[in-house]
PDB file of C-alpha atoms in Angstrom:
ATOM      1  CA  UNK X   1     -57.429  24.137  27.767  1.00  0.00           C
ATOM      2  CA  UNK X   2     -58.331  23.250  24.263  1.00  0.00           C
ATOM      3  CA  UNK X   3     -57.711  19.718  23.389  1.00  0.00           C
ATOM      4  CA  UNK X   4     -58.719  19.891  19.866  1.00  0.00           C
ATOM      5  CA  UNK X   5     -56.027  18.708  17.630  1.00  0.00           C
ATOM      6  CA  UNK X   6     -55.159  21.639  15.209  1.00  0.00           C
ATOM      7  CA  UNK X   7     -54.870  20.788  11.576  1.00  0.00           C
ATOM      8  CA  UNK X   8     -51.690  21.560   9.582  1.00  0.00           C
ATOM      9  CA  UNK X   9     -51.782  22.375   5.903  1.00  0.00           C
ATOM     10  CA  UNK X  10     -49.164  22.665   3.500  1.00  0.00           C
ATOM     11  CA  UNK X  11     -49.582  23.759  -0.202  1.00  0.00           C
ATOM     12  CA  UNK X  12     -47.189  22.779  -2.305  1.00  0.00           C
ATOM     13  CA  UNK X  13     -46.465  23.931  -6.576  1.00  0.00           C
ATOM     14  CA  UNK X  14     -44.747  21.633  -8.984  1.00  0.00           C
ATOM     15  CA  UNK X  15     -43.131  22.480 -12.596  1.00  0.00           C
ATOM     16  CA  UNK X  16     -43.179  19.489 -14.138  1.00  0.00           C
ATOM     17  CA  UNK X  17     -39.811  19.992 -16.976  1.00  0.00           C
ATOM     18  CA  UNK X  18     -41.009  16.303 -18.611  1.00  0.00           C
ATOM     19  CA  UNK X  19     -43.982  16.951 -19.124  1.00  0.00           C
ATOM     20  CA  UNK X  20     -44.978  20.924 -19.207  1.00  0.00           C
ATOM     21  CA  UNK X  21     -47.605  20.942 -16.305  1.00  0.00           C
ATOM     22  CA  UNK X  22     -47.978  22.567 -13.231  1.00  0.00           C
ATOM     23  CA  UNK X  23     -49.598  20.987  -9.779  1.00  0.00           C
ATOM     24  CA  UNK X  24     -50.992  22.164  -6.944  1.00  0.00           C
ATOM     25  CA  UNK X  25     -50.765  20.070  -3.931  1.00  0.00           C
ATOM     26  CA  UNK X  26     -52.668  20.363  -0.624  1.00  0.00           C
ATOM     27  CA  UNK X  27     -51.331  17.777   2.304  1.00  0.00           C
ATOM     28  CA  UNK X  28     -53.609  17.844   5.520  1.00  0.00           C
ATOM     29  CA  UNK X  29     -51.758  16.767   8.290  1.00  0.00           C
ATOM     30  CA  UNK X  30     -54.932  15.420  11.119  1.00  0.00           C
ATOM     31  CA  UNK X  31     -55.239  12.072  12.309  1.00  0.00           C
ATOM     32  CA  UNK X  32     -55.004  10.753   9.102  1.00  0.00           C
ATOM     33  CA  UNK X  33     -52.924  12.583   6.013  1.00  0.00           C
ATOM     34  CA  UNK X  34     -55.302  14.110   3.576  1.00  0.00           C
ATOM     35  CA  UNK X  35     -53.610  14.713  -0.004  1.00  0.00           C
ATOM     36  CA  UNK X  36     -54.960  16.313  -3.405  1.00  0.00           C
ATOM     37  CA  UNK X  37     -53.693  17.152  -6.397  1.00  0.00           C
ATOM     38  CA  UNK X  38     -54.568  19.010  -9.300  1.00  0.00           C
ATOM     39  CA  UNK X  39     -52.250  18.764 -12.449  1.00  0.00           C
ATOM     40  CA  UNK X  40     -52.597  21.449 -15.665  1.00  0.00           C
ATOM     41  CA  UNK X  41     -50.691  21.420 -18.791  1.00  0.00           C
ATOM     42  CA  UNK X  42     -50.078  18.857 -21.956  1.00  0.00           C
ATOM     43  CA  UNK X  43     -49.406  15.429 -22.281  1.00  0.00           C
ATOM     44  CA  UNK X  44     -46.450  13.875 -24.412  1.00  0.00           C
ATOM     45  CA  UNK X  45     -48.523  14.381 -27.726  1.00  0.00           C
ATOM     46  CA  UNK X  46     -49.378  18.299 -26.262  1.00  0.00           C
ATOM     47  CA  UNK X  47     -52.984  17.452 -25.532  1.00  0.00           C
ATOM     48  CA  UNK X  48     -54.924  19.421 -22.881  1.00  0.00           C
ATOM     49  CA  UNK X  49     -54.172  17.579 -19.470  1.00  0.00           C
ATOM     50  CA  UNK X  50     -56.169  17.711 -16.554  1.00  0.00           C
ATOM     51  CA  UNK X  51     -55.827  15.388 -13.707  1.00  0.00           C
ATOM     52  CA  UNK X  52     -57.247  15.839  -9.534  1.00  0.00           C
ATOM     53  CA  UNK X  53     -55.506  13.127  -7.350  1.00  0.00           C
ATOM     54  CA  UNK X  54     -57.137  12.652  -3.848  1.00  0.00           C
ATOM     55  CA  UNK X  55     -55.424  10.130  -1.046  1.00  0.00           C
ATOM     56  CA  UNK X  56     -56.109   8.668   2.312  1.00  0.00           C
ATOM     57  CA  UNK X  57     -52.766   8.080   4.422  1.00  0.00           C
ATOM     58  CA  UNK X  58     -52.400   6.801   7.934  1.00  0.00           C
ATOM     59  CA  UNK X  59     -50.228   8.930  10.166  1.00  0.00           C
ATOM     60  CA  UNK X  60     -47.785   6.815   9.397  1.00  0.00           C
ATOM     61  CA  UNK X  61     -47.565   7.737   5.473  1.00  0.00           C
ATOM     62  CA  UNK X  62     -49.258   4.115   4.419  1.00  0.00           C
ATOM     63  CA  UNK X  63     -51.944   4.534   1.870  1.00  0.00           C
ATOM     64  CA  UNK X  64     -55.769   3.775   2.759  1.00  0.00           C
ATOM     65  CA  UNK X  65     -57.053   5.048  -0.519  1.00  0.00           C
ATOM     66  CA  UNK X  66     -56.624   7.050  -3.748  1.00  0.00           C
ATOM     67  CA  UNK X  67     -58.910   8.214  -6.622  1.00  0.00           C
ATOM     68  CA  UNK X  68     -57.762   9.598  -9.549  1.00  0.00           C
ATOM     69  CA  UNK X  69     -59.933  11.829 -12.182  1.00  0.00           C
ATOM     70  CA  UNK X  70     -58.095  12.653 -15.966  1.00  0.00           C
ATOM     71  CA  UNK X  71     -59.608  15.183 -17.713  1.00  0.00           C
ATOM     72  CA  UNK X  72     -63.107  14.936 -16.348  1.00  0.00           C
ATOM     73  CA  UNK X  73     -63.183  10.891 -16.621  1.00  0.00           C
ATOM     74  CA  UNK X  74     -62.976   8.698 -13.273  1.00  0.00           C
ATOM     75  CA  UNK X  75     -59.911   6.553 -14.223  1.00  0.00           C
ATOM     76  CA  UNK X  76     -58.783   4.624 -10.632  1.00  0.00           C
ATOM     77  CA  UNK X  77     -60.054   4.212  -7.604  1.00  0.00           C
ATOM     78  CA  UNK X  78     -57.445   2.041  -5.646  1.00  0.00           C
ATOM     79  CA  UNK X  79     -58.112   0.937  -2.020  1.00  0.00           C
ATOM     80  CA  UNK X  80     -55.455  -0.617   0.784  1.00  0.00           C
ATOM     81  CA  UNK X  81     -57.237  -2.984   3.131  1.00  0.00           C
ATOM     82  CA  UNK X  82     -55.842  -6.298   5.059  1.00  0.00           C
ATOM     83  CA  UNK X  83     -53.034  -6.332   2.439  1.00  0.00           C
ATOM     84  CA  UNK X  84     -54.766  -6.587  -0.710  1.00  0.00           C
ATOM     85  CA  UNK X  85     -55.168  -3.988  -3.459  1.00  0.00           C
ATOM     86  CA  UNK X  86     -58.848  -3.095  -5.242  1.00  0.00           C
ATOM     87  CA  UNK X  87     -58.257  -1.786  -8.410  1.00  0.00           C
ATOM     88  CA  UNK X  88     -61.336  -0.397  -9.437  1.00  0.00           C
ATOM     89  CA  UNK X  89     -63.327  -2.480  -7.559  1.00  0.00           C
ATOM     90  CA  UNK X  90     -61.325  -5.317  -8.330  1.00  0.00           C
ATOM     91  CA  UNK X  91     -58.697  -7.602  -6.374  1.00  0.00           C
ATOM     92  CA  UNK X  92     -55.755  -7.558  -7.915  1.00  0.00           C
ATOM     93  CA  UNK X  93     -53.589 -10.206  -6.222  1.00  0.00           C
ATOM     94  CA  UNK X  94     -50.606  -9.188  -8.766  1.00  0.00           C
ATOM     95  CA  UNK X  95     -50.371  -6.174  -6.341  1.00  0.00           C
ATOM     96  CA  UNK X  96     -50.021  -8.135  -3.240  1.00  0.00           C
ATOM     97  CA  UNK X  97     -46.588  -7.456  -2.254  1.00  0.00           C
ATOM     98  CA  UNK X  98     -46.654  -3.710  -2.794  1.00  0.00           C
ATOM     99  CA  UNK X  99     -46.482  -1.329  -0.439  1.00  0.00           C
ATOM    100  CA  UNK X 100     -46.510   1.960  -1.740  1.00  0.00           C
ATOM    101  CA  UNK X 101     -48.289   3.944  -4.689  1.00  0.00           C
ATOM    102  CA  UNK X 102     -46.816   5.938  -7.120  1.00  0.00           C
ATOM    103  CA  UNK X 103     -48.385   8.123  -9.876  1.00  0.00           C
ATOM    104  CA  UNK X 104     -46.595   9.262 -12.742  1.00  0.00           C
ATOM    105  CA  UNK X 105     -46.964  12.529 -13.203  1.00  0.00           C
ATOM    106  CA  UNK X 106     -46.763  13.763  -9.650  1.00  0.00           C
ATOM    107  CA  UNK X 107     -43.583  14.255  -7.394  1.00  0.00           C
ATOM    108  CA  UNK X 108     -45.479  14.095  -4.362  1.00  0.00           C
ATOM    109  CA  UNK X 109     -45.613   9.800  -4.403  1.00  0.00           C
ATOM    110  CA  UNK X 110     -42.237   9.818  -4.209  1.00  0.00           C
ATOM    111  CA  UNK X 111     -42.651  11.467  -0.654  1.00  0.00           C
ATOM    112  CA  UNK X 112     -44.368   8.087   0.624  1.00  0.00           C
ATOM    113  CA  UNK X 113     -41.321   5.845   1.111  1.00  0.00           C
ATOM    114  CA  UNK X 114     -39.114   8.527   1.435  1.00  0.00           C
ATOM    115  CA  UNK X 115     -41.593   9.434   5.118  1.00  0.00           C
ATOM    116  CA  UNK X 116     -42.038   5.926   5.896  1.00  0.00           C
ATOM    117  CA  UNK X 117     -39.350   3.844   5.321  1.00  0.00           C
ATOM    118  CA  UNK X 118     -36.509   3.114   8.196  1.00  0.00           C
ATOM    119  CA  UNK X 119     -33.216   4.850   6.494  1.00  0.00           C
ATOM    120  CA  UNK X 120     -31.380   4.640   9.756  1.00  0.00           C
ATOM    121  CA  UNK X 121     -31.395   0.725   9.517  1.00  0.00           C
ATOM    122  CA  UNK X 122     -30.691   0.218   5.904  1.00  0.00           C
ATOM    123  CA  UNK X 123     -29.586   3.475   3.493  1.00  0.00           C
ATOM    124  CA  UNK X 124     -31.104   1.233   0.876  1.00  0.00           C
ATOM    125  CA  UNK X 125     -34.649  -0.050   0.098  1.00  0.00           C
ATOM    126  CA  UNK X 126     -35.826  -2.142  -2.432  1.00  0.00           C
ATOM    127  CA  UNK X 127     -39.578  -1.848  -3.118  1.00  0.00           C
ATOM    128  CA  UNK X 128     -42.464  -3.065  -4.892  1.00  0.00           C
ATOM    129  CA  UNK X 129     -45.113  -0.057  -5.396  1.00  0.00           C
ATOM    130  CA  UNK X 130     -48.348   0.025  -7.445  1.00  0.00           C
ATOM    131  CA  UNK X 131     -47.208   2.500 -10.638  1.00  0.00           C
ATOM    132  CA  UNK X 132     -49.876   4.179 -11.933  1.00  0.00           C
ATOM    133  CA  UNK X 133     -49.136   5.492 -15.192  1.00  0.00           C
ATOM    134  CA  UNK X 134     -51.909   8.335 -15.776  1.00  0.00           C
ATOM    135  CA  UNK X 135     -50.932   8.917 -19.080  1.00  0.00           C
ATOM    136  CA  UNK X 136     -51.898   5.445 -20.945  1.00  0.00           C
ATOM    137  CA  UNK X 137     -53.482   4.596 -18.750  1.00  0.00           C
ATOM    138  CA  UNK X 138     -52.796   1.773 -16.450  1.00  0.00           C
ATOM    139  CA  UNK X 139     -52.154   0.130 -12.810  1.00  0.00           C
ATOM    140  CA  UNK X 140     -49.015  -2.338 -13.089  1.00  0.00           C
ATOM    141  CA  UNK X 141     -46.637  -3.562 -10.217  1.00  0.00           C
ATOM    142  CA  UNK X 142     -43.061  -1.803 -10.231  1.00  0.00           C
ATOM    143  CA  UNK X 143     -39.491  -2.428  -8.439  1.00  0.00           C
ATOM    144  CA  UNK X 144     -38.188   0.283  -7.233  1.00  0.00           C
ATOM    145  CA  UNK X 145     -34.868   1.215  -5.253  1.00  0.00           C
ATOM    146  CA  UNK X 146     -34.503   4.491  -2.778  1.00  0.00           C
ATOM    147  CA  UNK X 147     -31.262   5.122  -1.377  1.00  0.00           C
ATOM    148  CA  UNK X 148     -30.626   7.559   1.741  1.00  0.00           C
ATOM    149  CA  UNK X 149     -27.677   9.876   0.856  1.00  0.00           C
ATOM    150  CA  UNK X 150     -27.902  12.618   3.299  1.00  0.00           C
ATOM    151  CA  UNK X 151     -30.938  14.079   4.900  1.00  0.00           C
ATOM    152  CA  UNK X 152     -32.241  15.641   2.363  1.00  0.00           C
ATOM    153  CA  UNK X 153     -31.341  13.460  -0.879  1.00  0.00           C
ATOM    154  CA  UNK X 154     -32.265  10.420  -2.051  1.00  0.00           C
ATOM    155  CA  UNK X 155     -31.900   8.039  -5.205  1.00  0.00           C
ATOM    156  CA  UNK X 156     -34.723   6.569  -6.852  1.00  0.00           C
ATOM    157  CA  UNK X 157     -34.304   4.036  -9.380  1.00  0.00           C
ATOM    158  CA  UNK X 158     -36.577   1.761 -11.014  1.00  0.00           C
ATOM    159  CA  UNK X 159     -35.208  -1.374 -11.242  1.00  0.00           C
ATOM    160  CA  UNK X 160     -37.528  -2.386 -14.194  1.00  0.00           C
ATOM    161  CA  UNK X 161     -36.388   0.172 -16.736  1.00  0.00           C
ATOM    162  CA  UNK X 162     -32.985   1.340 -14.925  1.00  0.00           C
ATOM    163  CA  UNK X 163     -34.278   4.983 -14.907  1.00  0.00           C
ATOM    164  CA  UNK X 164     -32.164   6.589 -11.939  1.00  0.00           C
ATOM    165  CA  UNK X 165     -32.271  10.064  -9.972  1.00  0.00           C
ATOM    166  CA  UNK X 166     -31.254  11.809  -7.237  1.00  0.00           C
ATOM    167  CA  UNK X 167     -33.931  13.843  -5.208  1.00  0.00           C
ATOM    168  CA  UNK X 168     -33.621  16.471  -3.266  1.00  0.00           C
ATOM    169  CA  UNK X 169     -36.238  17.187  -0.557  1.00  0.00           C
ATOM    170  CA  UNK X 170     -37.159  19.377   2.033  1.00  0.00           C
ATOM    171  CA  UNK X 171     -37.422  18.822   5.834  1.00  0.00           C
ATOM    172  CA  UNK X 172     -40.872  16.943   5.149  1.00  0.00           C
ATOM    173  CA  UNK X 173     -39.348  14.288   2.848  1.00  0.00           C
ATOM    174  CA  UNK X 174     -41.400  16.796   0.035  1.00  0.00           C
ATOM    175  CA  UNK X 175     -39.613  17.155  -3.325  1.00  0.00           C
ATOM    176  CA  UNK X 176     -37.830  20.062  -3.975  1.00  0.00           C
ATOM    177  CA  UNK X 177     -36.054  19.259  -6.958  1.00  0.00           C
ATOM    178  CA  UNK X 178     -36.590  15.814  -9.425  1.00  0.00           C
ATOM    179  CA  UNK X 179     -33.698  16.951 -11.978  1.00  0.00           C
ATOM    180  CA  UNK X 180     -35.296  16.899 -15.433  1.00  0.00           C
ATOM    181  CA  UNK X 181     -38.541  15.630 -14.846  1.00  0.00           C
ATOM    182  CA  UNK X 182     -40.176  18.386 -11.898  1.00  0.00           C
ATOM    183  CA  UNK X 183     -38.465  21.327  -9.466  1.00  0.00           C
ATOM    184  CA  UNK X 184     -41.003  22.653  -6.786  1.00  0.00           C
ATOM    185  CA  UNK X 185     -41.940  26.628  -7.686  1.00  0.00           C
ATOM    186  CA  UNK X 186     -43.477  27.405  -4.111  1.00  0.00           C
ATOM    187  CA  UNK X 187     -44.937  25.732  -0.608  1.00  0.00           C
ATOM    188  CA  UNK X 188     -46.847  27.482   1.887  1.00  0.00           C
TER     189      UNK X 188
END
């Protein structure tokens, strides 16, 4: 009997509507989650926009680490250890209550509370992530709200700005549609 542990990948393609990009996302499921992403198209001003994502999750959807290149240029390389965030090789004790990440311009951080939070004890989560806005760029601290409406839609709001949709997501807590802003074209 074979007791290697077989690896499951899924491959996942965005439209983002906001923006006019398309992303390619690969999710190892091992003994740890292995995610990248790679993000074509235009930014707001309809400037060439090229952006890989890589992450480190636990099993259990928590990050361990993320890097993220725009355009050729190493922007962030964020790290998760003993409850404190490096920002580019740099505490940032601002950060300390997060839990989550979430980068702009992809769908897929959305997936990260949605797979580890406990919706069967609360339908409602408040949440303090690490935004990464790609696009200016920057790390900042954001509140954020997801609420369980069935099992395969949720409500996102951030608190901060008021900005509110429903999601609707497949079986895997994977976006399939972000109304407006990204719709999923294809997963494999």
């Amino acid at each position: 009997m074979n007791s290697t542990k077989q690896q499951m990948e899924i491959r996942t393609f965005w439209e983002g509507q906001y923006l006019k990009t398309v992303e390619q996302n690969i999710l190892t499921f091992g003994k740890e989650l292995i995610v990248e992403g790679f993000i074509t198209g235009l930014d707001q001003n309809r400037v060439a926009l090229n952006v890989h994502y890589a992450m480190s999750l636990s099993s259990d959807w928590h990050l361990i680490s993320a890097s993220i290149v725009k355009n050729g240029t190493d922007l962030f390389s964020i790290l998760k250890s003993d409850g404190k965030w490096i920002v580019n090789n740099q505490e940032r004790s601002d950060l300390a209550d997060c839990v989550f990440i979430d980068i702009n311009i992809s769908p897929f951080t959305n997936s990260l509370p949605i797979n580890q939070l406990d919706f069967s004890k609360s339908a409602e989560h408040k949440i303090k992530v690490v935004f990464v806005d790609v696009l200016q760029p920057e790390v900042d601290l954001s509140n954020q709200r997801y609420t369980w409406l069935d099992d395969t839609h949720y409500t996102y709001k951030n608190l901060d700005s008021g900005f509110t949709r429903t999601i609707e997501v497949d079986r895997l807590g994977l976006v399939v549609a972000y109304p407006g802003i990204w719709k999923r074209l294809h997963s494999i």
